[in-house]
C-alpha positions as YAML, in Angstrom:
chain: A
units: angstrom
residues:
- id: 1
  name: UNK
  ca: [66.74, 84.77, 101.83]
- id: 2
  name: UNK
  ca: [65.93, 87.49, 104.39]
- id: 3
  name: UNK
  ca: [69.02, 89.52, 103.44]
- id: 4
  name: UNK
  ca: [68.17, 89.29, 99.75]
- id: 5
  name: UNK
  ca: [64.59, 90.38, 100.35]
- id: 6
  name: UNK
  ca: [65.75, 93.29, 102.51]
- id: 7
  name: UNK
  ca: [68.19, 94.35, 99.78]
- id: 8
  name: UNK
  ca: [65.42, 94.34, 97.17]
- id: 9
  name: UNK
  ca: [63.10, 96.32, 99.44]
- id: 10
  name: UNK
  ca: [65.83, 98.87, 100.17]
- id: 11
  name: UNK
  ca: [66.70, 99.21, 96.49]
- id: 12
  name: UNK
  ca: [63.04, 99.63, 95.58]
- id: 13
  name: UNK
  ca: [62.60, 102.34, 98.19]
- id: 14
  name: UNK
  ca: [65.59, 104.34, 96.98]
- id: 15
  name: UNK
  ca: [64.46, 104.05, 93.35]
- id: 16
  name: UNK
  ca: [60.98, 105.27, 94.21]
- id: 17
  name: UNK
  ca: [62.41, 108.31, 96.04]
- id: 18
  name: UNK
  ca: [64.56, 109.24, 93.06]
- id: 19
  name: UNK
  ca: [61.58, 109.08, 90.70]
- id: 20
  name: UNK
  ca: [59.55, 111.57, 92.76]
- id: 21
  name: UNK
  ca: [60.00, 115.30, 92.27]
- id: 22
  name: UNK
  ca: [61.94, 116.66, 95.23]
- id: 23
  name: UNK
  ca: [60.82, 120.07, 96.47]
- id: 24
  name: UNK
  ca: [63.79, 122.18, 97.58]
- id: 25
  name: UNK
  ca: [63.43, 125.44, 99.53]
- id: 26
  name: UNK
  ca: [66.52, 127.63, 99.15]
- id: 27
  name: UNK
  ca: [66.30, 129.47, 102.49]
- id: 28
  name: UNK
  ca: [68.57, 132.15, 103.88]
- id: 29
  name: UNK
  ca: [69.67, 135.76, 103.71]
- id: 30
  name: UNK
  ca: [71.63, 137.66, 101.05]
- id: 31
  name: UNK
  ca: [73.73, 134.64, 100.06]
- id: 32
  name: UNK
  ca: [70.48, 132.95, 98.99]
- id: 33
  name: UNK
  ca: [68.77, 135.98, 97.47]
- id: 34
  name: UNK
  ca: [71.89, 137.47, 95.80]
- id: 35
  name: UNK
  ca: [71.67, 140.67, 93.76]
- id: 36
  name: UNK
  ca: [71.45, 141.82, 90.15]
- id: 37
  name: UNK
  ca: [75.15, 141.07, 89.51]
- id: 38
  name: UNK
  ca: [75.38, 137.65, 91.24]
- id: 39
  name: UNK
  ca: [73.60, 134.33, 90.67]
- id: 40
  name: UNK
  ca: [73.90, 133.09, 94.31]
- id: 41
  name: UNK
  ca: [74.52, 129.40, 94.99]
- id: 42
  name: UNK
  ca: [71.08, 128.58, 93.59]
- id: 43
  name: UNK
  ca: [72.12, 128.61, 89.93]
- id: 44
  name: UNK
  ca: [75.14, 126.25, 90.23]
- id: 45
  name: UNK
  ca: [73.07, 123.96, 92.49]
- id: 46
  name: UNK
  ca: [70.27, 123.95, 89.90]
- id: 47
  name: UNK
  ca: [72.79, 123.08, 87.16]
- id: 48
  name: UNK
  ca: [74.30, 120.21, 89.17]
- id: 49
  name: UNK
  ca: [70.93, 118.71, 90.06]
- id: 50
  name: UNK
  ca: [69.71, 119.03, 86.48]
- id: 51
  name: UNK
  ca: [72.90, 117.46, 85.08]
- id: 52
  name: UNK
  ca: [72.45, 114.57, 87.54]
- id: 53
  name: UNK
  ca: [68.91, 114.03, 86.17]
- id: 54
  name: UNK
  ca: [67.32, 114.72, 89.55]
- id: 55
  name: UNK
  ca: [63.63, 115.57, 89.39]
- id: 56
  name: UNK
  ca: [63.29, 118.67, 91.58]
- id: 57
  name: UNK
  ca: [61.49, 121.95, 92.01]
- id: 58
  name: UNK
  ca: [62.84, 125.01, 93.82]
- id: 59
  name: UNK
  ca: [60.05, 126.48, 95.95]
- id: 60
  name: UNK
  ca: [59.57, 129.77, 97.81]
- id: 61
  name: UNK
  ca: [57.60, 132.99, 97.73]
- id: 62
  name: UNK
  ca: [60.32, 134.99, 95.97]
- id: 63
  name: UNK
  ca: [61.73, 134.72, 92.45]
- id: 64
  name: UNK
  ca: [63.95, 137.78, 92.07]
- id: 65
  name: UNK
  ca: [67.36, 138.82, 93.32]
- id: 66
  name: UNK
  ca: [67.85, 142.05, 95.26]
- id: 67
  name: UNK
  ca: [67.70, 144.90, 92.76]
- id: 68
  name: UNK
  ca: [66.63, 142.59, 89.92]
- id: 69
  name: UNK
  ca: [67.82, 139.39, 88.34]
- id: 70
  name: UNK
  ca: [71.09, 139.04, 86.42]
- id: 71
  name: UNK
  ca: [70.99, 137.52, 82.95]
- id: 72
  name: UNK
  ca: [71.02, 133.83, 83.82]
- id: 73
  name: UNK
  ca: [72.83, 131.71, 81.19]
- id: 74
  name: UNK
  ca: [69.86, 129.32, 81.02]
- id: 75
  name: UNK
  ca: [66.37, 130.86, 80.81]
- id: 76
  name: UNK
  ca: [64.87, 127.62, 82.19]
- id: 77
  name: UNK
  ca: [66.46, 128.31, 85.61]
- id: 78
  name: UNK
  ca: [63.93, 127.88, 88.43]
- id: 79
  name: UNK
  ca: [64.25, 131.18, 90.32]
- id: 80
  name: UNK
  ca: [61.95, 130.38, 93.28]
- id: 81
  name: UNK
  ca: [63.57, 130.88, 96.70]
- id: 82
  name: UNK
  ca: [63.09, 132.25, 100.20]
- id: 83
  name: UNK
  ca: [66.18, 134.45, 100.48]
- id: 84
  name: UNK
  ca: [65.85, 137.73, 102.36]
- id: 85
  name: UNK
  ca: [68.75, 140.19, 102.21]
- id: 86
  name: UNK
  ca: [69.75, 141.46, 105.65]
- id: 87
  name: UNK
  ca: [67.55, 139.09, 107.64]
- id: 88
  name: UNK
  ca: [68.98, 137.23, 110.63]
- id: 89
  name: UNK
  ca: [68.14, 133.64, 111.57]
- id: 90
  name: UNK
  ca: [65.50, 134.72, 114.08]
- id: 91
  name: UNK
  ca: [63.70, 136.75, 111.43]
- id: 92
  name: UNK
  ca: [63.74, 133.82, 109.01]
- id: 93
  name: UNK
  ca: [62.32, 131.51, 111.68]
- id: 94
  name: UNK
  ca: [59.57, 134.00, 112.56]
- id: 95
  name: UNK
  ca: [58.42, 134.48, 108.97]
...
């Protein structure tokens, strides 16, 4: 009985977490920000999460790549991020 109840509670918890919108902060330097000719890892990650029906929102104070955005294949792409070209870890932590 106790094991069954624990299983139900655990399953209920995981289902409730999946139903909530997960806020994701893409954080880093140039590999996160990318440039006008590269998507960065953010676009393929966005595609994979969307295809897996994950409810999520990219967050951050920036929404452009260095030098401008490339033409993303899907205009619905959430461009928000906190990628800063040329910044080191200490600079990211201090911001």
